[in-house]
mmCIF file of C-alpha atoms in Angstrom:
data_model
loop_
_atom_site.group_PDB
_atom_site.id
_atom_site.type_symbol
_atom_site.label_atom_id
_atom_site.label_comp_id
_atom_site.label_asym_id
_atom_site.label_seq_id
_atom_site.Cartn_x
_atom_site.Cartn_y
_atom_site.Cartn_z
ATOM 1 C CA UNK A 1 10.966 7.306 -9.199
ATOM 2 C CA UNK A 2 12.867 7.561 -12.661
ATOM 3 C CA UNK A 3 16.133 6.120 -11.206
ATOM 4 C CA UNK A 4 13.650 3.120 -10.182
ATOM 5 C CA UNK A 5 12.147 2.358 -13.271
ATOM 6 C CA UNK A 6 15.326 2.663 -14.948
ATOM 7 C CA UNK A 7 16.827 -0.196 -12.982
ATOM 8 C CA UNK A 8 14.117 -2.651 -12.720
ATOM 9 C CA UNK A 9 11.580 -2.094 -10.229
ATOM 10 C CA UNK A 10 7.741 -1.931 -11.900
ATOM 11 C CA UNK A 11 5.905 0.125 -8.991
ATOM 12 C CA UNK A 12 6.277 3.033 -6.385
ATOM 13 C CA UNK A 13 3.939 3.494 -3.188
ATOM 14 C CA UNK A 14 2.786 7.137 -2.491
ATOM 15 C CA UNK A 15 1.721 6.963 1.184
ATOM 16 C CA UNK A 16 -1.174 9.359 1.885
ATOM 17 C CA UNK A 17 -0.228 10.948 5.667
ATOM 18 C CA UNK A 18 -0.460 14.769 6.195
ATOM 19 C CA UNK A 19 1.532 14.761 9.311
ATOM 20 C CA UNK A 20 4.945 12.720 9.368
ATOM 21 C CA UNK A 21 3.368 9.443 11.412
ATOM 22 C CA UNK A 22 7.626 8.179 11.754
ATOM 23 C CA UNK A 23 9.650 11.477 12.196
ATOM 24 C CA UNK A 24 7.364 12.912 14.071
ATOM 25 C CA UNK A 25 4.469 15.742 13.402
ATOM 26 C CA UNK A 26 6.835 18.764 13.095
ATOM 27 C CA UNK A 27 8.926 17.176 10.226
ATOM 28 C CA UNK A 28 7.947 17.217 6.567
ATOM 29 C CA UNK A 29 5.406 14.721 4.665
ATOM 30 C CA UNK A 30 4.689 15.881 1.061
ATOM 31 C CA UNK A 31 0.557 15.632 -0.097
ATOM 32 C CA UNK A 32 0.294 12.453 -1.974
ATOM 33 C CA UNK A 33 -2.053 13.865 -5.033
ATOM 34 C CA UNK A 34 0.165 16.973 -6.069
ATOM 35 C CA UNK A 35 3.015 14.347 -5.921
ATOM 36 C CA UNK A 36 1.121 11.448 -8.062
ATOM 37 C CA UNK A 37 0.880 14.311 -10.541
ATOM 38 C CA UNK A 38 4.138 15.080 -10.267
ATOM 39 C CA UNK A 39 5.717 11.823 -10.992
ATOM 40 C CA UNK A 40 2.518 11.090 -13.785
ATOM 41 C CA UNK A 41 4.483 13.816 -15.767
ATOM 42 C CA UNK A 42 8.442 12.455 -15.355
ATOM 43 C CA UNK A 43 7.770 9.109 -15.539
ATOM 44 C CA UNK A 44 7.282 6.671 -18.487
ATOM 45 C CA UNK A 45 6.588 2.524 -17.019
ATOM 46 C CA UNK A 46 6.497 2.336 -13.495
ATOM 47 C CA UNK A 47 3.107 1.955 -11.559
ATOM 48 C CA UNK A 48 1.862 4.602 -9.150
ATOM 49 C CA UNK A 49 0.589 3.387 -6.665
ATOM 50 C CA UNK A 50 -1.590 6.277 -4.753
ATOM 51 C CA UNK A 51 -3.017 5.943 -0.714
ATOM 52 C CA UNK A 52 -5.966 7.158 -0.574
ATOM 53 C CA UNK A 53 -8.219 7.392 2.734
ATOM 54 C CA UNK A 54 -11.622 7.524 2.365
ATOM 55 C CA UNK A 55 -12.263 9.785 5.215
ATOM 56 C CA UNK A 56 -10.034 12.458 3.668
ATOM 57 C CA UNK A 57 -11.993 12.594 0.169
ATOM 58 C CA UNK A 58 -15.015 13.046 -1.049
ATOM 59 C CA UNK A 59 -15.734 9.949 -4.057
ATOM 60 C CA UNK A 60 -16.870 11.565 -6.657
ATOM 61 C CA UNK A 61 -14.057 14.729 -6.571
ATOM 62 C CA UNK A 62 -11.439 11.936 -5.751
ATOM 63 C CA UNK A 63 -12.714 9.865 -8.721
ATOM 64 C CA UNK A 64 -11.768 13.047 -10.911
ATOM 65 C CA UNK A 65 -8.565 13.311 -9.364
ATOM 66 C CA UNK A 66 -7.417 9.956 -10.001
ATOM 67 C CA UNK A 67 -9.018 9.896 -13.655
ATOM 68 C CA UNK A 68 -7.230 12.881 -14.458
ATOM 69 C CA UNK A 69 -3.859 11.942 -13.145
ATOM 70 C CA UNK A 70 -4.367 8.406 -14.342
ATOM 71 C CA UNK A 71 -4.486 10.117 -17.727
ATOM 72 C CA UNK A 72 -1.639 12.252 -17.350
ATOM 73 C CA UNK A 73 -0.134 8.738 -16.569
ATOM 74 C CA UNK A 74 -1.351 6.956 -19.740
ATOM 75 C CA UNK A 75 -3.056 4.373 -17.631
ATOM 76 C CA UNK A 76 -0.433 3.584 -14.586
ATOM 77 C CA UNK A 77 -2.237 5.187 -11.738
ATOM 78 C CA UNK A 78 -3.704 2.462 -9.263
ATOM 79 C CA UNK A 79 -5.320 3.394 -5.403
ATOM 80 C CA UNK A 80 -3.979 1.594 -2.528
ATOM 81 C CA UNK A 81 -7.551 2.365 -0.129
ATOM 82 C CA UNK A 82 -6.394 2.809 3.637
ATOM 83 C CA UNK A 83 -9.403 3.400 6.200
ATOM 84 C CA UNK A 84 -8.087 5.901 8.269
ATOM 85 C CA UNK A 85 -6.366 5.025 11.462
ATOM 86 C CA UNK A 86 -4.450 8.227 13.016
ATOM 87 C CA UNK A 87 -6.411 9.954 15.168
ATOM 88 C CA UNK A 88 -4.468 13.084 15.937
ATOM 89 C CA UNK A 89 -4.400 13.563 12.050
ATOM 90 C CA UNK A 90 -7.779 13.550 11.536
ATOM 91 C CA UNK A 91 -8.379 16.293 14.569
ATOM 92 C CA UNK A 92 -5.505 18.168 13.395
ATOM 93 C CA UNK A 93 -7.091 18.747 9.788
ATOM 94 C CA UNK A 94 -10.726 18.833 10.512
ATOM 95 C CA UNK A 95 -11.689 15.330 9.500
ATOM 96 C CA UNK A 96 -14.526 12.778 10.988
ATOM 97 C CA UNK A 97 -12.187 10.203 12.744
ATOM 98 C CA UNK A 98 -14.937 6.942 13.058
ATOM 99 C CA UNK A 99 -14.943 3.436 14.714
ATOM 100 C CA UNK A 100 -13.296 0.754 13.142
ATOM 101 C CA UNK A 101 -16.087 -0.956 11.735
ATOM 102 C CA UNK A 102 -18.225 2.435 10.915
ATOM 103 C CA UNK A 103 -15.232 3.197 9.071
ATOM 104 C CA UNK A 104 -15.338 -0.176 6.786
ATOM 105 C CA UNK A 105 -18.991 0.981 6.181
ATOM 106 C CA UNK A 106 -18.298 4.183 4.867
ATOM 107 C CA UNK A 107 -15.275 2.984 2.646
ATOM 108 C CA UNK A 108 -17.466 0.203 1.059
ATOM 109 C CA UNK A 109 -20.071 2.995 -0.246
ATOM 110 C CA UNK A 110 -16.974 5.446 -1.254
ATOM 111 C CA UNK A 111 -15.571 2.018 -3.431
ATOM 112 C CA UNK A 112 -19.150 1.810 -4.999
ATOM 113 C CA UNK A 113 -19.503 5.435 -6.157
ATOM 114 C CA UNK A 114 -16.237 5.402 -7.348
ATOM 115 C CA UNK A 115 -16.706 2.607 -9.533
ATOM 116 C CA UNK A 116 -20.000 3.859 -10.574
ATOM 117 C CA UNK A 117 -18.536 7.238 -12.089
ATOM 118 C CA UNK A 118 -15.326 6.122 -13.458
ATOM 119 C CA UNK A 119 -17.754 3.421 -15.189
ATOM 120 C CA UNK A 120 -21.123 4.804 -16.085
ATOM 121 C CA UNK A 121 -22.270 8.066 -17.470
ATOM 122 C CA UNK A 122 -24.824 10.276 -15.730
ATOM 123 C CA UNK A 123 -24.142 7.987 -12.206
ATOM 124 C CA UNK A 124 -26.218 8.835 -9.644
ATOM 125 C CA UNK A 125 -25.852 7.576 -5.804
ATOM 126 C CA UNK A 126 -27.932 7.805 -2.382
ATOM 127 C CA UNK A 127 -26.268 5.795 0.686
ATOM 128 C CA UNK A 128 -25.818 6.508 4.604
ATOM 129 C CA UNK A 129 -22.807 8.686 3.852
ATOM 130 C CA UNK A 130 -22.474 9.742 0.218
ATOM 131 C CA UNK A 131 -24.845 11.065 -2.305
ATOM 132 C CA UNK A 132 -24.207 12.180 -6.098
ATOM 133 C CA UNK A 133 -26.855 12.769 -8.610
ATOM 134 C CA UNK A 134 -26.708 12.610 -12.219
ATOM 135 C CA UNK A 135 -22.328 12.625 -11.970
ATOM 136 C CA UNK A 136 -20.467 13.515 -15.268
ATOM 137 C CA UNK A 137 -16.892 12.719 -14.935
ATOM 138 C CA UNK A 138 -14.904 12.944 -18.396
ATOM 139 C CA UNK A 139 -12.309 12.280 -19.098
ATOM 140 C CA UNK A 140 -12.532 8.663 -17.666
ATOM 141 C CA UNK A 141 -9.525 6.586 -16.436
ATOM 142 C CA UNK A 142 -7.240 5.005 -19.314
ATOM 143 C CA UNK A 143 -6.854 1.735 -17.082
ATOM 144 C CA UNK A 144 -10.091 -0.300 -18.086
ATOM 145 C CA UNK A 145 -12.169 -1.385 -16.892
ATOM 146 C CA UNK A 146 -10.683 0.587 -13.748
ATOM 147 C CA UNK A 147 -7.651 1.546 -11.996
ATOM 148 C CA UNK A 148 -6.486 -1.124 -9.954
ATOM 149 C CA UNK A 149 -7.921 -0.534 -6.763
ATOM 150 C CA UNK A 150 -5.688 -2.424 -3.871
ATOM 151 C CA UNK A 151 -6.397 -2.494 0.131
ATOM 152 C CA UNK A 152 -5.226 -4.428 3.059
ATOM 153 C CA UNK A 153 -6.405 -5.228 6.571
ATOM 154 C CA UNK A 154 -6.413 -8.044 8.719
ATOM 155 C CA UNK A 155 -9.764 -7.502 10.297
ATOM 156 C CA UNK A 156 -13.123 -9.797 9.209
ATOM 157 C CA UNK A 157 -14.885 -6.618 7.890
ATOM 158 C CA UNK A 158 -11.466 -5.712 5.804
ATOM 159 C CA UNK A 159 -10.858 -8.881 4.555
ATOM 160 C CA UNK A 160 -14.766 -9.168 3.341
ATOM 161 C CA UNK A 161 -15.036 -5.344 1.896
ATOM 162 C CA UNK A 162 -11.392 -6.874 -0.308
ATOM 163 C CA UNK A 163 -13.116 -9.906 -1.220
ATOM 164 C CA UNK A 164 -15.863 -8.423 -2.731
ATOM 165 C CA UNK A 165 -15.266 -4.414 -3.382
ATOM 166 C CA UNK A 166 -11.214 -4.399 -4.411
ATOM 167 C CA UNK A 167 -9.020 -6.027 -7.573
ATOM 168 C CA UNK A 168 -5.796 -7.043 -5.422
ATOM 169 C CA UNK A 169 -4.925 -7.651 -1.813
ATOM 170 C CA UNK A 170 -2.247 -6.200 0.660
ATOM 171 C CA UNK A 171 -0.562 -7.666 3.729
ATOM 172 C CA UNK A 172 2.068 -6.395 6.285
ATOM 173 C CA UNK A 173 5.047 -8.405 6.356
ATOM 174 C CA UNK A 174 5.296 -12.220 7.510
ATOM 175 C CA UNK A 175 6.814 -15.814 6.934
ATOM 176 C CA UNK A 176 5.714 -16.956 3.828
ATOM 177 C CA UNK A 177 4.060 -19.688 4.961
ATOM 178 C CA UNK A 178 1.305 -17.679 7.141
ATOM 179 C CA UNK A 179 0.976 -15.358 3.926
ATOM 180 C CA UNK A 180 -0.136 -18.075 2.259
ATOM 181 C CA UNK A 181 -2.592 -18.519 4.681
ATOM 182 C CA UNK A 182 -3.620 -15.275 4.229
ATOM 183 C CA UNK A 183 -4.070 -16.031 0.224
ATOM 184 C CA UNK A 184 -5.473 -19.259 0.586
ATOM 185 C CA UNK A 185 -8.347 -17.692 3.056
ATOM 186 C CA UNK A 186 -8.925 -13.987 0.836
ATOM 187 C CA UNK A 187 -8.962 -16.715 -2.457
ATOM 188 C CA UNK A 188 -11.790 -18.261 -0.882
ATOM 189 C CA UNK A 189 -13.751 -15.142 0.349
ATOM 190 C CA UNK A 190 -13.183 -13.750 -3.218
ATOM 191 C CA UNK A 191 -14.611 -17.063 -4.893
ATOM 192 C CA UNK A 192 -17.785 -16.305 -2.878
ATOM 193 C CA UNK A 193 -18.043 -13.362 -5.130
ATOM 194 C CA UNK A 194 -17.856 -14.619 -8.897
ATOM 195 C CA UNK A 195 -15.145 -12.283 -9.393
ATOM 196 C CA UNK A 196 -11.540 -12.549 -11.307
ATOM 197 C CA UNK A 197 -9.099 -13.511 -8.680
ATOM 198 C CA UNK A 198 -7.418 -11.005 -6.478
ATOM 199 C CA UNK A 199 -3.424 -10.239 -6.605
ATOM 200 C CA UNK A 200 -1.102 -10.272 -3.680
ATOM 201 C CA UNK A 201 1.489 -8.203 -1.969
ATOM 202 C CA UNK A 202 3.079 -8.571 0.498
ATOM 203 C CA UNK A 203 5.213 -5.793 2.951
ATOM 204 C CA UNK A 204 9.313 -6.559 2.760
ATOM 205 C CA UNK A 205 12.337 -4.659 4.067
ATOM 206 C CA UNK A 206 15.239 -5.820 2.337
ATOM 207 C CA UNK A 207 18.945 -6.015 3.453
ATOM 208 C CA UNK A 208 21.263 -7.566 1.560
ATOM 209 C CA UNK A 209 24.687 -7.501 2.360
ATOM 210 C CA UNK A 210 28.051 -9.382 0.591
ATOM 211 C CA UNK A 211 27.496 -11.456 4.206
ATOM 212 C CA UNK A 212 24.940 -12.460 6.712
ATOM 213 C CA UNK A 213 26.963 -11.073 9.309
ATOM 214 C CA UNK A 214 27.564 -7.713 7.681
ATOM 215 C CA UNK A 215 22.829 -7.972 7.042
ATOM 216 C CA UNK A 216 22.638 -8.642 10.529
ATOM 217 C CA UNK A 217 24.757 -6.051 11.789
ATOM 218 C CA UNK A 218 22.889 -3.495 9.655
ATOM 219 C CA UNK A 219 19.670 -5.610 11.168
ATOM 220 C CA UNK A 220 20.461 -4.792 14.855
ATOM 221 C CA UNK A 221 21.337 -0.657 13.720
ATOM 222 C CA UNK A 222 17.627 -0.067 11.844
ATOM 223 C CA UNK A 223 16.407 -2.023 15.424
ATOM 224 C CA UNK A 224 17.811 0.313 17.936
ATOM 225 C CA UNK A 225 14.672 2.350 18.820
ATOM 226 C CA UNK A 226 13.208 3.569 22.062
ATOM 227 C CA UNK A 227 9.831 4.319 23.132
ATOM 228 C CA UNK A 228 10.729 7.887 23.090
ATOM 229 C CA UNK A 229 11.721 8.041 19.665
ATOM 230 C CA UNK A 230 9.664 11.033 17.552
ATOM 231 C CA UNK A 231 6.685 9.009 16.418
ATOM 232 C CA UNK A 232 6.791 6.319 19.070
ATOM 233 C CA UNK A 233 3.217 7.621 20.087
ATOM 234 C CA UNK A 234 1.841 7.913 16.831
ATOM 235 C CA UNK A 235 2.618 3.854 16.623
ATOM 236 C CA UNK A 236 0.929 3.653 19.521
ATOM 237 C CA UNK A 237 -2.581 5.205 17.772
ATOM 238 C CA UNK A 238 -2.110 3.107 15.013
ATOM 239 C CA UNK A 239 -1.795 0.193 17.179
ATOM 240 C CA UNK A 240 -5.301 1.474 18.866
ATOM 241 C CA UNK A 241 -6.966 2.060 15.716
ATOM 242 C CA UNK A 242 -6.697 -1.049 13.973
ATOM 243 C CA UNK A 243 -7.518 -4.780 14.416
ATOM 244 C CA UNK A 244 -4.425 -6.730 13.818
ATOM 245 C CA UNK A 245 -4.027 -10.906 13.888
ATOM 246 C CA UNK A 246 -0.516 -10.493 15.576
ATOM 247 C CA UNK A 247 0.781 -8.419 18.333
ATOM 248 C CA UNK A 248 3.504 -5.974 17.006
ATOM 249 C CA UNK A 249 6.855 -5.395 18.868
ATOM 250 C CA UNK A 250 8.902 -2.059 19.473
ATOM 251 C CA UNK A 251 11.311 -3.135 16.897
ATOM 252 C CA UNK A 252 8.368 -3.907 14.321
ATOM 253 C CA UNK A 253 7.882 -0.009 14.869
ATOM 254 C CA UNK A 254 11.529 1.092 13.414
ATOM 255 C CA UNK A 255 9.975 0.148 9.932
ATOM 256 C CA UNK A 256 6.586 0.303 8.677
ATOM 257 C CA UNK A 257 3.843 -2.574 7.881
ATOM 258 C CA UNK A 258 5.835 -5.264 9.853
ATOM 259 C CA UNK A 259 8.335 -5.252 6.865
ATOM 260 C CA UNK A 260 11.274 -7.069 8.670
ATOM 261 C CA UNK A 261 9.003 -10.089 9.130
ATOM 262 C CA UNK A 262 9.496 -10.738 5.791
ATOM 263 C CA UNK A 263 12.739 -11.998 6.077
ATOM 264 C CA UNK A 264 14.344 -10.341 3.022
ATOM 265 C CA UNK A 265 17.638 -9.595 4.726
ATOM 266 C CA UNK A 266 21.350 -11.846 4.019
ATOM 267 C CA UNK A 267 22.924 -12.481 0.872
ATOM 268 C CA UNK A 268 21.866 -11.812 -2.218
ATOM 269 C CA UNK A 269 21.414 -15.525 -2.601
ATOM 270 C CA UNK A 270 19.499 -15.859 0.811
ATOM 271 C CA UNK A 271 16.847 -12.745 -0.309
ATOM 272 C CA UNK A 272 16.374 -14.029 -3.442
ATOM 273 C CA UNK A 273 15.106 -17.336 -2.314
ATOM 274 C CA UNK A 274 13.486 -16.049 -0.058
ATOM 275 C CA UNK A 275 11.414 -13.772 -2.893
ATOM 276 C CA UNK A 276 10.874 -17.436 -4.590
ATOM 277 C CA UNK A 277 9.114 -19.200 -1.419
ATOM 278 C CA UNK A 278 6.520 -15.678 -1.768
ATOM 279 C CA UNK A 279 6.127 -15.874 -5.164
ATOM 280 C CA UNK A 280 5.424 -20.215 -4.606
ATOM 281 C CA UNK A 281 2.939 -19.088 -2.323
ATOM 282 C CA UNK A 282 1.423 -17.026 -4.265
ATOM 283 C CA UNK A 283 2.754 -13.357 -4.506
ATOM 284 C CA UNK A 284 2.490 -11.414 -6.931
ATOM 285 C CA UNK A 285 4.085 -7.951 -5.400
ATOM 286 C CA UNK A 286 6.750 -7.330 -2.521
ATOM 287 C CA UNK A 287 6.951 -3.967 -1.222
ATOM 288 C CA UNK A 288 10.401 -3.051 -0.640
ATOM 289 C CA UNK A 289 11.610 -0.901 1.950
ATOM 290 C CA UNK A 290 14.988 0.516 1.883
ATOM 291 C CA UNK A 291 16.954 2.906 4.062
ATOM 292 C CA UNK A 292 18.873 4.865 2.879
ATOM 293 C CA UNK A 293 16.477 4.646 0.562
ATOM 294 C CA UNK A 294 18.193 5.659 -3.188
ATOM 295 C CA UNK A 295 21.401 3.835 -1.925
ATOM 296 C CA UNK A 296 19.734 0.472 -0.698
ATOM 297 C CA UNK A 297 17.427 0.144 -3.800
ATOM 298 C CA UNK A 298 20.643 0.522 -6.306
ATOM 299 C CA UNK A 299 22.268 -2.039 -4.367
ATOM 300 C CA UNK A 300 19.239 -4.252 -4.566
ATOM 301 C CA UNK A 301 19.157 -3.711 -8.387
ATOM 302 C CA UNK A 302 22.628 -5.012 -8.598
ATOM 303 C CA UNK A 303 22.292 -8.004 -6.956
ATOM 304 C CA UNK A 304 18.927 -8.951 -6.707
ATOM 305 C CA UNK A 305 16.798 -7.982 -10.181
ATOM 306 C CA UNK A 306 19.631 -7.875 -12.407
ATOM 307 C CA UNK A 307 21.005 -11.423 -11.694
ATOM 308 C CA UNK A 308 18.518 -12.584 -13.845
ATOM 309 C CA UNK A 309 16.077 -13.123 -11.542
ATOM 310 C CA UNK A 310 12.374 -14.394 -12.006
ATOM 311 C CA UNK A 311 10.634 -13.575 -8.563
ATOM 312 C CA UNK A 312 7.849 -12.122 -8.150
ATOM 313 C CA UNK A 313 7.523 -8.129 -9.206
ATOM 314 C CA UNK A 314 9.172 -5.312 -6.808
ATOM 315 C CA UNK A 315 8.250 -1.627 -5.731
#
């Protein structure tokens, strides 16, 4: 995280998983709050972005989580809400694992008592699944009027809860013509609303390379996976759990959020045109993926952000 903000990229994504959902469940994966904190304390610029699953959290105790780490921060945490999706996760640590749409219910009452303490003093709450009376939460977030609360999903009931509960919009990778489809359709959703317009980000793996040949051959490596690769059947859950507009390949599984339908991998030429057509259609963030991941992102730094280039922001 400080080598990234020290070579140009504004934001890093702390996924929220207690069980590794690529390596497998025996291998590590780190808890996502103690590290926020961690990185609040080292860092000086660069966004934090934070998953959070509702599921996992009671609002109110979250809400002073994030406040308090958002302070640490001087105002640079921001939430990336995820309605939970792994099944063996949530059975594994004693949590309610719901329906798909039950779980869009509960996560739209979690966003409004969230709002309400970080907001208002002496909040108090009664819904289906949450209730908080008379809530004192100081000190409040620095970010005002709120941390930056960001979600994706490709469902109806996702894109509606984004339209009217979140500040900024998240999509798995994709052409970016069809993603800005996806704009076009959350802008108008979100206008229903009288709200300040959402921001966009998009999913990208990037692989640049001093040739397309030498991209694609790194291209058909990251590819080569089997279906009994570690967490082949954890893909297979999340396939189950969610409702997606496209079907999803094997290969789509060797990296996360469809990130290689982005088409950020060639020259550095080719991926930084291809940032431009996003940000023309109306991106605001791209999501980098890299692997070897300290390596990769240097590399990108060199040839990509430094260059002088304009494109849209990177993480």
């Amino acid at each position: 995280a400080q080598r990234s903000e020290q070579i140009g990229f504004d934001l890093t994504l702390i996924a929220e998983l207690n069980l590794n959902d690529i390596k497998g469940v025996e291998a590590p994966s780190l808890d996502a709050w103690s590290t926020a904190a961690a990185l609040a304390a080292v860092t000086e610029r660069i966004e934090l972005m934070v998953a959070v699953r509702p599921t996992f959290h009671l609002p109110a105790l979250l809400a002073k989580q994030a406040a308090n780490i958002d302070q640490i921060s001087k105002g640079r945490l921001t939430l990336n809400v995820v309605s939970s999706w792994w099944a063996d996760e949530a059975r594994k640590y004693g949590v309610a694992f719901e329906q798909h749409d039950d779980r869009y219910a509960r996560t739209r009452e979690w966003l409004d008592l969230l709002d309400g303490v970080w907001k208002q003093d002496h909040f108090s709450f009664s819904g289906k699944y949450y209730r908080v009376e008379d809530n004192v939460l100081e000190p409040k977030p620095v970010a005002k009027p709120r941390p930056t609360l960001y979600a994706g999903g490709e469902s109806p009931a996702a894109k509606e809860l984004i339209a009217e509960k979140c500040d900024a919009y998240l999509m798995h990778g994709d052409p970016p013509e069809r993603v800005g489809e996806k704009i076009a359709d959350l802008r108008e959703r979100r206008a229903k609303h009288n709200l300040p317009p959402l921001k966009f980000g998009v999913a990208g793996y990037a692989i640049v390379r001093e040739s397309e040949h030498q991209a694609q051959d790194e291209l058909r490596r990251i590819t080569d996976v089997q279906q009994s690769a570690a967490g082949y059947a954890n893909y297979q859950q999340w396939l189950a759990g969610t409702q997606l507009e496209q079907r999803v390949s094997l290969e789509d599984y060797s990296v996360s959020n469809r990130g290689l339908r982005s088409g950020l991998v060639g020259t550095p030429e080719q991926v930084a045109e291809r940032l431009a057509q996003f940000e023309a259609a109306g991106v605001d963030l791209v999501l980098l993926q890299f692997s070897p991941q300290l390596e990769e992102m240097e590399l990108f730094a060199e040839t990509v952000i430094r260059p002088g280039s304009t494109s849209s922001a990177v993480a």
